[in-house]
CSV table of C-alpha atoms in Angstrom, one decimal:
chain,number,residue,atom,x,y,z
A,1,UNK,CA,-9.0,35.2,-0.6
A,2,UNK,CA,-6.0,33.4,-1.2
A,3,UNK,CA,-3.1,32.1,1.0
A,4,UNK,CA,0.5,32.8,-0.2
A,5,UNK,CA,2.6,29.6,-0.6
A,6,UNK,CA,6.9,29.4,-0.1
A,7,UNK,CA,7.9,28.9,-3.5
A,8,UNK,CA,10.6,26.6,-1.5
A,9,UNK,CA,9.4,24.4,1.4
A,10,UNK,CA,11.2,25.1,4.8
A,11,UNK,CA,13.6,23.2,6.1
A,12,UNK,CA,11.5,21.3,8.7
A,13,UNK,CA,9.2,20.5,6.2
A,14,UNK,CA,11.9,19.0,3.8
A,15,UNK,CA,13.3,17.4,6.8
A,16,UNK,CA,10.1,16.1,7.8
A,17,UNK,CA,9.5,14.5,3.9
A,18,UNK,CA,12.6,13.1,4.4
A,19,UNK,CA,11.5,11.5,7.6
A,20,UNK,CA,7.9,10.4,6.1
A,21,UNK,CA,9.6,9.0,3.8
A,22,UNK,CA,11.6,6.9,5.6
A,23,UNK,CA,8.9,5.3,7.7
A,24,UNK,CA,7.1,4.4,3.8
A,25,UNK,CA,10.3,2.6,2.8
A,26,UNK,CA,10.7,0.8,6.2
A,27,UNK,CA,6.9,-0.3,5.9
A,28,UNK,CA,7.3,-1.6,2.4
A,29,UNK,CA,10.6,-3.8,3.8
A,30,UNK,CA,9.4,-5.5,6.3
A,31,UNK,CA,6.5,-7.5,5.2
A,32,UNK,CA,8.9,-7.8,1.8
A,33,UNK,CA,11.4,-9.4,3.8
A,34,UNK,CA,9.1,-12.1,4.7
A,35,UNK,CA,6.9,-13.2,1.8
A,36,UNK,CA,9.5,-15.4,-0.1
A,37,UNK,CA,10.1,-17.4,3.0
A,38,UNK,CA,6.4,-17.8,2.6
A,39,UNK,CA,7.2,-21.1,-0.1
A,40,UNK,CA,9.5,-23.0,2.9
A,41,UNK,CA,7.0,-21.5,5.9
A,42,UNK,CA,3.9,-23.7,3.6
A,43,UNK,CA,6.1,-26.7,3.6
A,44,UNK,CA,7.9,-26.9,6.7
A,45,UNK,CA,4.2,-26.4,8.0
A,46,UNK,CA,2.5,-28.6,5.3
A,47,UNK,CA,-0.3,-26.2,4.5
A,48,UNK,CA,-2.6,-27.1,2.0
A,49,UNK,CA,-3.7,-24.3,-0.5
A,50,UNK,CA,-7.0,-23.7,1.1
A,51,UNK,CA,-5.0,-23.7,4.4
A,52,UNK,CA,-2.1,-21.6,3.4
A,53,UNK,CA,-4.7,-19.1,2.0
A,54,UNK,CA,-6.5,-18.7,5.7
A,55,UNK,CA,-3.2,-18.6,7.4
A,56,UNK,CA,-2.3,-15.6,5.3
A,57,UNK,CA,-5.4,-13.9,5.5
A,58,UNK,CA,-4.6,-13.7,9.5
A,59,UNK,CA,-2.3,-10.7,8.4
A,60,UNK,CA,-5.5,-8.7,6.3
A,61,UNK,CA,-7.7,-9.9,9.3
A,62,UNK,CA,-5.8,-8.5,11.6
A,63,UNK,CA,-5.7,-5.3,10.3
A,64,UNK,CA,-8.8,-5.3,9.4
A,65,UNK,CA,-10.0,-5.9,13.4
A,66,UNK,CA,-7.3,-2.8,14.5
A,67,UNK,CA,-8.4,-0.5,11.5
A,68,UNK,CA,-10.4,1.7,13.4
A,69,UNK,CA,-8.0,1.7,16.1
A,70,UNK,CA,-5.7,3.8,14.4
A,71,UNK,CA,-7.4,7.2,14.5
A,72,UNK,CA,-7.7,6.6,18.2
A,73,UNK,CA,-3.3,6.0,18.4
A,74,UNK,CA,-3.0,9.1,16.2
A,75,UNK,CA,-4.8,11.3,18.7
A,76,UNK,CA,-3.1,9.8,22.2
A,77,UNK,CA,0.2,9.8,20.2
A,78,UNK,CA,0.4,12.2,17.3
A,79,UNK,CA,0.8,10.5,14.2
A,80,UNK,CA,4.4,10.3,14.0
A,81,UNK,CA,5.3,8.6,16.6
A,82,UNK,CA,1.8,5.9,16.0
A,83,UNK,CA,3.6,5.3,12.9
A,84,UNK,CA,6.7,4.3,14.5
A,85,UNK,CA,5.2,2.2,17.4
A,86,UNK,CA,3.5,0.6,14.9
A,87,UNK,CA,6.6,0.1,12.8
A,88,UNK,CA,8.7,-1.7,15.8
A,89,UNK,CA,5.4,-4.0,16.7
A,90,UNK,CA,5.0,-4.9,12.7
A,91,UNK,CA,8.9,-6.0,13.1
A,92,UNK,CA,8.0,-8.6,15.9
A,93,UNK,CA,5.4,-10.1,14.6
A,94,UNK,CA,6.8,-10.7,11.3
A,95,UNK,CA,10.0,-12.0,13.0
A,96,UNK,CA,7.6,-14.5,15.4
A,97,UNK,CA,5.9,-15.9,12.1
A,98,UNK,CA,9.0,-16.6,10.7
A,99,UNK,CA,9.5,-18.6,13.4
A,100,UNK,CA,6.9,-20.2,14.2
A,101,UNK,CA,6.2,-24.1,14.3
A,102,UNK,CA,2.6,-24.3,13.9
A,103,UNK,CA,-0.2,-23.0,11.7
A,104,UNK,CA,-2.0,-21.4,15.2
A,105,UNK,CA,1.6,-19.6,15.7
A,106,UNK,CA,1.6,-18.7,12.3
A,107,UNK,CA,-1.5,-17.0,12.1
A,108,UNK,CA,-1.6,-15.6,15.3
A,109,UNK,CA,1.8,-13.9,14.7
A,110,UNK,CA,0.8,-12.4,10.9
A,111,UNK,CA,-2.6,-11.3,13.0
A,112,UNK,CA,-0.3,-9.0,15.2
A,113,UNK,CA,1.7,-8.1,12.2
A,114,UNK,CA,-1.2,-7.1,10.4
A,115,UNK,CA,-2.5,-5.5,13.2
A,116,UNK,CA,-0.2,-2.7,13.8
A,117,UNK,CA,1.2,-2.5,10.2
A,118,UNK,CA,-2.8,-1.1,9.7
A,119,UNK,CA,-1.7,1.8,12.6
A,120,UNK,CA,1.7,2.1,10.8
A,121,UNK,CA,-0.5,3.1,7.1
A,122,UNK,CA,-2.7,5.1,8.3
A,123,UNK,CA,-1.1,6.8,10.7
A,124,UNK,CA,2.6,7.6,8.0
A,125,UNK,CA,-0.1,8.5,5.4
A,126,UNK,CA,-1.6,10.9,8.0
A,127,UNK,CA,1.4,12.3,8.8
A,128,UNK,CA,2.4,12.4,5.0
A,129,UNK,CA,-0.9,14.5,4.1
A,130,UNK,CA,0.3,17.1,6.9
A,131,UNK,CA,3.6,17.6,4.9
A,132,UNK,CA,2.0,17.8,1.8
A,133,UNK,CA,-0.6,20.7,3.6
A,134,UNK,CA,2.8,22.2,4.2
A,135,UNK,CA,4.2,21.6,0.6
A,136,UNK,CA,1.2,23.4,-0.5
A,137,UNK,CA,1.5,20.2,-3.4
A,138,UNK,CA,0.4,16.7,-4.0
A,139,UNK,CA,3.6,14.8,-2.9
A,140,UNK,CA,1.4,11.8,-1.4
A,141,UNK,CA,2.3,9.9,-4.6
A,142,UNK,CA,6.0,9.8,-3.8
A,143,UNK,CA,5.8,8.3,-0.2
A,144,UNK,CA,3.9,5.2,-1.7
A,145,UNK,CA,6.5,5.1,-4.9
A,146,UNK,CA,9.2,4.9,-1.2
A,147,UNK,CA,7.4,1.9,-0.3
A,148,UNK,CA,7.4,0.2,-3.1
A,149,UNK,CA,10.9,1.1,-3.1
A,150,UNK,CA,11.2,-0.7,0.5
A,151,UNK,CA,9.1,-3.3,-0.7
A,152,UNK,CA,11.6,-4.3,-3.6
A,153,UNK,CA,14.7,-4.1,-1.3
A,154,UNK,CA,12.8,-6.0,1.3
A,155,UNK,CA,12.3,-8.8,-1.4
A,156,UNK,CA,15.7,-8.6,-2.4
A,157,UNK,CA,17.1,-8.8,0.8
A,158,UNK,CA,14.8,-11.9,1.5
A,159,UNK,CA,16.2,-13.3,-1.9
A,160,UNK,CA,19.4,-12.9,-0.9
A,161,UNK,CA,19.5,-14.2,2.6
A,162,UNK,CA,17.7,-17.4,0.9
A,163,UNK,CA,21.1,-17.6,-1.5
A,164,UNK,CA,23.7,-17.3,1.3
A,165,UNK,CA,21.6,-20.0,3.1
A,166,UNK,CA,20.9,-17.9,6.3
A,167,UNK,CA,18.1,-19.0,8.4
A,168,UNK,CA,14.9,-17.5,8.8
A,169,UNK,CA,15.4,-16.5,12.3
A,170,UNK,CA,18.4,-14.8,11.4
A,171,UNK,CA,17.2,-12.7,8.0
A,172,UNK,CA,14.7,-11.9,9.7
A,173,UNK,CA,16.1,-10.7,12.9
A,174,UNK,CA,18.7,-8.6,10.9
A,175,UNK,CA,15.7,-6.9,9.4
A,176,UNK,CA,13.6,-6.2,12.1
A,177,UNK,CA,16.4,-4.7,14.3
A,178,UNK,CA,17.6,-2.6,10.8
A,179,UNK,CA,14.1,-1.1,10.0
A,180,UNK,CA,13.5,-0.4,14.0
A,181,UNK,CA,16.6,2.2,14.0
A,182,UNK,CA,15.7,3.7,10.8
A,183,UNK,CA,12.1,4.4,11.6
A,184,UNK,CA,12.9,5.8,15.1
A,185,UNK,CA,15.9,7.9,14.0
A,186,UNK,CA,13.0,9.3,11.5
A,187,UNK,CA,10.9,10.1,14.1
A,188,UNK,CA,13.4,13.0,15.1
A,189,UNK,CA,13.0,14.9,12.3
A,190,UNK,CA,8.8,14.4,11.7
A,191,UNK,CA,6.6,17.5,11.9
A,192,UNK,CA,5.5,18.2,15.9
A,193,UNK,CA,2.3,20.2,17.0
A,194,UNK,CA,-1.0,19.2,16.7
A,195,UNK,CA,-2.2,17.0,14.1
A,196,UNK,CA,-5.4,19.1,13.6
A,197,UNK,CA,-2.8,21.7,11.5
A,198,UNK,CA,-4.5,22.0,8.4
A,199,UNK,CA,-4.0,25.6,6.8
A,200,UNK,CA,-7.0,27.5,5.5
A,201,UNK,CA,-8.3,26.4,1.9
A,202,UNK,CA,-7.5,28.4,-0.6
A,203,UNK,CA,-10.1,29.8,-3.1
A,204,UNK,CA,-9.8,28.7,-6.8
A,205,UNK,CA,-10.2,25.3,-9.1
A,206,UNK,CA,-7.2,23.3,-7.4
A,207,UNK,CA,-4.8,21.3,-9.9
A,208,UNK,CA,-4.9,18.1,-11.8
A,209,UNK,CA,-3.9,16.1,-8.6
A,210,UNK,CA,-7.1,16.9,-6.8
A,211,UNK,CA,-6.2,19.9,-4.8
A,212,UNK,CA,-8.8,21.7,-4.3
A,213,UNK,CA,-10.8,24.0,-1.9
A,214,UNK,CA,-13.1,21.4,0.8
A,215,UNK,CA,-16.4,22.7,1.3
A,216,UNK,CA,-16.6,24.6,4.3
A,217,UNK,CA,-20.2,23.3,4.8
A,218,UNK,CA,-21.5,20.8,7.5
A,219,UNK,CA,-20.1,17.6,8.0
A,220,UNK,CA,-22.9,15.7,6.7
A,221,UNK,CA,-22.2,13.2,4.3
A,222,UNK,CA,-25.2,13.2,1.1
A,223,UNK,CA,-26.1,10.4,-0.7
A,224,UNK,CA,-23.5,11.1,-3.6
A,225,UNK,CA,-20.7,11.4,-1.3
A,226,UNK,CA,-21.8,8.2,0.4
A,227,UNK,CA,-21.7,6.6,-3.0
A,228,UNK,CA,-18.4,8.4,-3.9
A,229,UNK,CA,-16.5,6.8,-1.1
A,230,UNK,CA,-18.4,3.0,-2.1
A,231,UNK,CA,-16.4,3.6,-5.2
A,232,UNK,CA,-13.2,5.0,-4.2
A,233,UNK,CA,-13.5,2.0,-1.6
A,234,UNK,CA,-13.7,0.0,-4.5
A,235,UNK,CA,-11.2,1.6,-6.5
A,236,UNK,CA,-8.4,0.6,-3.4
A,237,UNK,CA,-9.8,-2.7,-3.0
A,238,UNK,CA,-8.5,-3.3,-6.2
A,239,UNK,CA,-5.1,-2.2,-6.4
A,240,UNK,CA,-4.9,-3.9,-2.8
A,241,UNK,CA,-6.2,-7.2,-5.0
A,242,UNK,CA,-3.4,-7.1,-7.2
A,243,UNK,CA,-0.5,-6.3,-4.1
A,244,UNK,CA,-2.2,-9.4,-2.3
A,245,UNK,CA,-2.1,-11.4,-5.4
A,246,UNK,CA,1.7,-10.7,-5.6
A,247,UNK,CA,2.6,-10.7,-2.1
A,248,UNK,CA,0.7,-14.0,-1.3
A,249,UNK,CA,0.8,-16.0,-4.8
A,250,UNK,CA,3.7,-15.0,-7.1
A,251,UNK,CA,6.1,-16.8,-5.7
A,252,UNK,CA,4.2,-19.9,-5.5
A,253,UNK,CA,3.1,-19.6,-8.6
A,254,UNK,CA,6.6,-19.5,-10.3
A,255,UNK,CA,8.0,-22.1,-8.0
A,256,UNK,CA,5.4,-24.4,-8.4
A,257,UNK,CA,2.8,-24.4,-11.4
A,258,UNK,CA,6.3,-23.1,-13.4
A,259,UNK,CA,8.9,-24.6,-11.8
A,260,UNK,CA,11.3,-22.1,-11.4
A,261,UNK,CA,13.9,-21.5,-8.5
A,262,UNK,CA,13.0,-20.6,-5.3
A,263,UNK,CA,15.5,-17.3,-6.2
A,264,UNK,CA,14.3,-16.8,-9.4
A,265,UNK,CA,10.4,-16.9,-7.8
A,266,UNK,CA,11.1,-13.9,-5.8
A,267,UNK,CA,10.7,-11.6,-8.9
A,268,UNK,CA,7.4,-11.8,-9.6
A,269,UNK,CA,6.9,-9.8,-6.8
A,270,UNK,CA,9.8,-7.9,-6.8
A,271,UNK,CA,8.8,-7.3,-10.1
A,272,UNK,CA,5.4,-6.5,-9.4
A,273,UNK,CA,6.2,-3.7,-6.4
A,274,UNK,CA,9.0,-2.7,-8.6
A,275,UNK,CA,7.3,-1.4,-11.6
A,276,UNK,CA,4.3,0.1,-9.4
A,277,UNK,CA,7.0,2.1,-7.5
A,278,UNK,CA,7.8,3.4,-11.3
A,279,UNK,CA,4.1,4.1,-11.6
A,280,UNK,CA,4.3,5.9,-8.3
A,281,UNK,CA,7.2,7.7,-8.8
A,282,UNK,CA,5.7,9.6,-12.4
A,283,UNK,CA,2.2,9.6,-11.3
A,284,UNK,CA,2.2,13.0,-10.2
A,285,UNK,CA,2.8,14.1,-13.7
A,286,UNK,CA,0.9,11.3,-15.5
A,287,UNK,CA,-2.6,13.4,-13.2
A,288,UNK,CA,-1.2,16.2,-13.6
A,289,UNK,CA,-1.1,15.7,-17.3
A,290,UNK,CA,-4.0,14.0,-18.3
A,291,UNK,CA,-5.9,13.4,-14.5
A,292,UNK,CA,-6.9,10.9,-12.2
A,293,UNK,CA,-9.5,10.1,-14.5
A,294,UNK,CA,-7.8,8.7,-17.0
A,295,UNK,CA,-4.8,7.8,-15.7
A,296,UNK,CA,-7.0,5.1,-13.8
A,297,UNK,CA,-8.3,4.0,-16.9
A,298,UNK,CA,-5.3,3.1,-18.4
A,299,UNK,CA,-4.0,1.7,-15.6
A,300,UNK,CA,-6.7,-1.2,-15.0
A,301,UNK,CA,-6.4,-1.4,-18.9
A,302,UNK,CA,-2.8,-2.6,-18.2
A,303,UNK,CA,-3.0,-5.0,-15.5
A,304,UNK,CA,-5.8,-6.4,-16.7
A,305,UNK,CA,-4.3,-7.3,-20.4
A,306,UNK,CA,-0.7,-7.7,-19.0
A,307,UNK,CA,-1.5,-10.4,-16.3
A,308,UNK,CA,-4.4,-11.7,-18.4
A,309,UNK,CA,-1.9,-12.4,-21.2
A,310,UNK,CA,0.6,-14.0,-19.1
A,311,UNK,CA,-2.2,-16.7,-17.5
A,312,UNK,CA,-3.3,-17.4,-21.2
A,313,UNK,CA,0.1,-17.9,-22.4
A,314,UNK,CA,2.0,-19.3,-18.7
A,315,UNK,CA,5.8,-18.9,-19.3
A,316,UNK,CA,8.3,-18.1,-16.2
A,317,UNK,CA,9.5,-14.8,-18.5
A,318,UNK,CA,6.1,-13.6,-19.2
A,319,UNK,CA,4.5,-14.4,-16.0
A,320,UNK,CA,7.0,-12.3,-14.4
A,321,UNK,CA,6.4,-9.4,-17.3
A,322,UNK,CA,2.7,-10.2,-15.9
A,323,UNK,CA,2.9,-9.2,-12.6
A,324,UNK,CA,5.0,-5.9,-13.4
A,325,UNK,CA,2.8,-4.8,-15.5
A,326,UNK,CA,-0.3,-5.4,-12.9
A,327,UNK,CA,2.1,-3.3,-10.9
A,328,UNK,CA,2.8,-0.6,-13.2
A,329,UNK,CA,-1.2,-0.3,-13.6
A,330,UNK,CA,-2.5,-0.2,-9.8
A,331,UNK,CA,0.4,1.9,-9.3
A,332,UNK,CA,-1.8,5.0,-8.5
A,333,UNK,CA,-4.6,3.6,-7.4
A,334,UNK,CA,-4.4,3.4,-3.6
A,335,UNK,CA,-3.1,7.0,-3.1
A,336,UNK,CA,-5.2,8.6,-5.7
A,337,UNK,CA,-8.1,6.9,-3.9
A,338,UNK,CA,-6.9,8.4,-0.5
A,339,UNK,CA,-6.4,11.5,-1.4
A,340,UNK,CA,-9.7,11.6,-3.1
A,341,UNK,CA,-11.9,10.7,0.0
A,342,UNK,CA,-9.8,12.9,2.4
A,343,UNK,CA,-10.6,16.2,0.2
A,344,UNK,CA,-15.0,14.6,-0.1
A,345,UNK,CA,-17.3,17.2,1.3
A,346,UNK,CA,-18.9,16.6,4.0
A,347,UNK,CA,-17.1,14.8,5.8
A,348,UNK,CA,-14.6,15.5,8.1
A,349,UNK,CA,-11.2,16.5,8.0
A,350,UNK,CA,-9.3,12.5,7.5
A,351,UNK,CA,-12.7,10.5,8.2
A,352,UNK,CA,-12.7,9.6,4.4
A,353,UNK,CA,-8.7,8.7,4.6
A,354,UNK,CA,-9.3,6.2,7.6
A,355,UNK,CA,-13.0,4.9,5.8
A,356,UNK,CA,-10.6,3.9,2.5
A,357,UNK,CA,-7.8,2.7,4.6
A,358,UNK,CA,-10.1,0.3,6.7
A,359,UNK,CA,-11.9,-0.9,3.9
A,360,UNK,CA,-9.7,-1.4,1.8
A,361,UNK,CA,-8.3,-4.3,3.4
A,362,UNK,CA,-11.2,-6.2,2.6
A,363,UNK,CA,-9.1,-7.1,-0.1
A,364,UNK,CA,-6.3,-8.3,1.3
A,365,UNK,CA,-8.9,-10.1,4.3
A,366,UNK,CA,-10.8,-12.1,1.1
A,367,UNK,CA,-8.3,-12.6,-1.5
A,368,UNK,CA,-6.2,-15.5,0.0
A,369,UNK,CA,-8.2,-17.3,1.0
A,370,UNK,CA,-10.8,-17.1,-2.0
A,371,UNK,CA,-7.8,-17.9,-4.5
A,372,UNK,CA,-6.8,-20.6,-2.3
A,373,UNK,CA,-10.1,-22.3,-2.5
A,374,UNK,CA,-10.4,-22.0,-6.5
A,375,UNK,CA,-6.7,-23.4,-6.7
A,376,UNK,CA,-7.9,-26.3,-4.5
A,377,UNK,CA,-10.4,-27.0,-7.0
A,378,UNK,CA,-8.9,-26.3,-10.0
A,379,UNK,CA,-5.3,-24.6,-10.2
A,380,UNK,CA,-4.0,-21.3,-8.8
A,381,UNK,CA,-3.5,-19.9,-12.4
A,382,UNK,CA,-7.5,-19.6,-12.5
A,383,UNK,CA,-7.1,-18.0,-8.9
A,384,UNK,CA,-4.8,-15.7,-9.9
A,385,UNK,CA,-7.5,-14.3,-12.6
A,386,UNK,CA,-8.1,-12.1,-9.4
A,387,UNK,CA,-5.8,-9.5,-11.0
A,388,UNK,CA,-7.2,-9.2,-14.6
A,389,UNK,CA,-10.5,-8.4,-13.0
A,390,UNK,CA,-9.3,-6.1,-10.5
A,391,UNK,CA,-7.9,-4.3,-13.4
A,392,UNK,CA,-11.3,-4.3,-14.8
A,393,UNK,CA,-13.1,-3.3,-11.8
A,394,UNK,CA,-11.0,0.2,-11.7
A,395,UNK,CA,-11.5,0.7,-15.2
A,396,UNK,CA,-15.1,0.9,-14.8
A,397,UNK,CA,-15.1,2.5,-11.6
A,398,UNK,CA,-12.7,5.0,-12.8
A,399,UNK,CA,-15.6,7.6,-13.6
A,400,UNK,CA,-15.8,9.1,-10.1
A,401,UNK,CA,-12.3,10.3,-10.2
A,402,UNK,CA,-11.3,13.8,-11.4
A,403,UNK,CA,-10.8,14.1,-15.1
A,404,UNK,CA,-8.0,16.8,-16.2
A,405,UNK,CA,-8.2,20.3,-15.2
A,406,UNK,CA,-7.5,22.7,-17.5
């Protein structure tokens, strides 16, 4: 039996894409809007490395603790408007680091931050999978291409700010109150009902980007699945590796082992989030094309000799080449790894989204931290030989992805 499909998505539902979308891009800002201060925060604070590094991991850590918390939000409040609450407290946090005047405050404040940005991803990326059940098509791909979209205009806007000499009270203020309109004026137009809307599966082989019929068996995970989800864990971990390594190291790097401007240090990970939104924003038809398989592949291929090539050879030009092309090769990783544990058998219906989604954050919780304590030792170039290996760790763990579908 099949289910007939619109050949055109209604106008709720496009509305509704719109509105996901929106709540993506806002995500991506926010943080964005904070990490280049991250250089004056270190020494108005005087952080060491190895201090710096645990300070930032308060954000991972805190979204590690809350994880699990999310599914619980999404069921007393519906997805959409988690997402949102999340957004607004993500806002204040970031805006009370920004300000604060210790390490404790610091922490503390990227602890809340990272708290309820965890609820804001897993509950827009819940509410992103119900539009795409509507769409009838994989479309997740585009919502995290949005946030790397927000992510680079976040940057920018930080960058900015920094060049017209504006405080970090009041950039970060500005953003805040911005990205709390936008994300409730998208909660108008978000899909309403129950979350629990998923339409009945539809027999056949599915497509190259992994939709296909779930088994309508038991929800009782076997030992494959079990070590399925390991891997897919895995898979995340890494591209969240090489997003940490940007988010918490570029700029340093540039500004400090390379010496360039506090400005011109902004790109590497503007440049980083911008080429994986590029990733993103083709990936549909790059798995389409050839499948998750072996898109992967070449993808941890690519960060792994891009930023590998730019350590060996440290210029400000090629470090920043570096980071885009880590970027451009995690692009798909996160979202293919998603949507690949939400479709596992036997499990049930989102278990293996929030499972990847908690996890996953190991990554961000044990990568500052880690690299600080290596560049302490010996120099954050050989920390930053995080992302080469996370390149290397998809392309070998690549093999429990789909291959192409004829």
């Amino acid at each position: 039996m099949t289910v007939d499909t619109p050949s055109r998505p209604a106008q709720a539902e496009r509305r509704a894409r719109a509105a996901v979308a929106v709540l993506f891009f806002t995500n991506g800002a926010l943080f964005a809007n904070l990490l280049p201060r991250y250089p004056q925060i270190k020494a108005d604070l005087d952080m060491s490395n190895a201090v710096y590094g645990l300070a930032v991991a308060a954000f991972p850590a805190g979204a590690l603790v809350a994880g699990l918390a999310a599914g619980a939000a999404i069921r007393r409040l519906g997805s959409a408007r988690a997402a949102v609450t999340g957004t607004l407290l993500t806002g204040a946090g970031i805006l009370a680091a920004g300000l604060a005047d210790s390490v404790a405050l610091f922490a503390g404040a990227l602890f809340l931050a990272g708290a309820m940005d965890s609820v804001t991803d897993v509950a827009q990326n819940a509410h992103g999978l119900r539009v795409q059940r509507r769409y009838g098509r994989s479309i997740i791909n585009s919502f995290h291409a949005i946030w790397s979209i927000g992510a680079v205009a976040g940057g920018s806007m930080a960058a900015a700010a920094i060049a017209l000499g504006l405080s970090r009270g009041q950039h970060l203020t500005f953003s805040a109150v911005v990205f709390a309109i936008a994300a409730c004026v998208a909660l108008r137009f978000c899909l309403t009902g129950p979350e629990n809307d998923r339409a009945p599966e539809s027999d056949g082989d599915g497509d190259g980007d992994g939709l296909v019929k779930r088994s309508a068996g038991p929800a009782v995970p076997g030992r494959r699945t079990v070590y399925v989800l390991a891997a897919l864990v895995l898979i995340a971990t890494a591209g969240t590796l090489v997003e940490d390594a940007g988010s918490s190291w570029a700029t340093l790097y540039l500004s400090g082992s390379l010496q360039a401007s506090i400005t011109l240090a902004a790109f590497g990970y503007i440049a980083l989030v911008g080429a994986q939104f590029v990733g993103r924003i083709i990936g549909d038809r790059l798995v389409d094309r050839f499948g998750q398989r072996t898109v992967a592949r070449a993808g941890g291929l690519i960060a792994a000799a891009g930023m590998g090539l730019a350590l060996a050879v440290p210029t400000v030009p090629g470090t920043i080449l570096g980071f885009a092309a880590a970027g451009f090769g995690v692009a798909t990783l996160v979202p293919a790894a998603m949507h690949e544990a939400d479709e596992l058998p036997g499990l049930k219906p989102g278990s293996g989204l929030a499972i990847v989604s908690w996890l996953m954050r190991l990554g961000f919780l044990a990568s500052p931290p880690i690299v600080g304590l290596v560049t302490d030792a010996t120099s954050l170039r050989a920390g930053l030989l995080v992302v080469p290996l996370a390149g290397l760790l998809a392309f070998l763990l690549a093999g429990v992805l789909r291959p192409r579908h004829r």
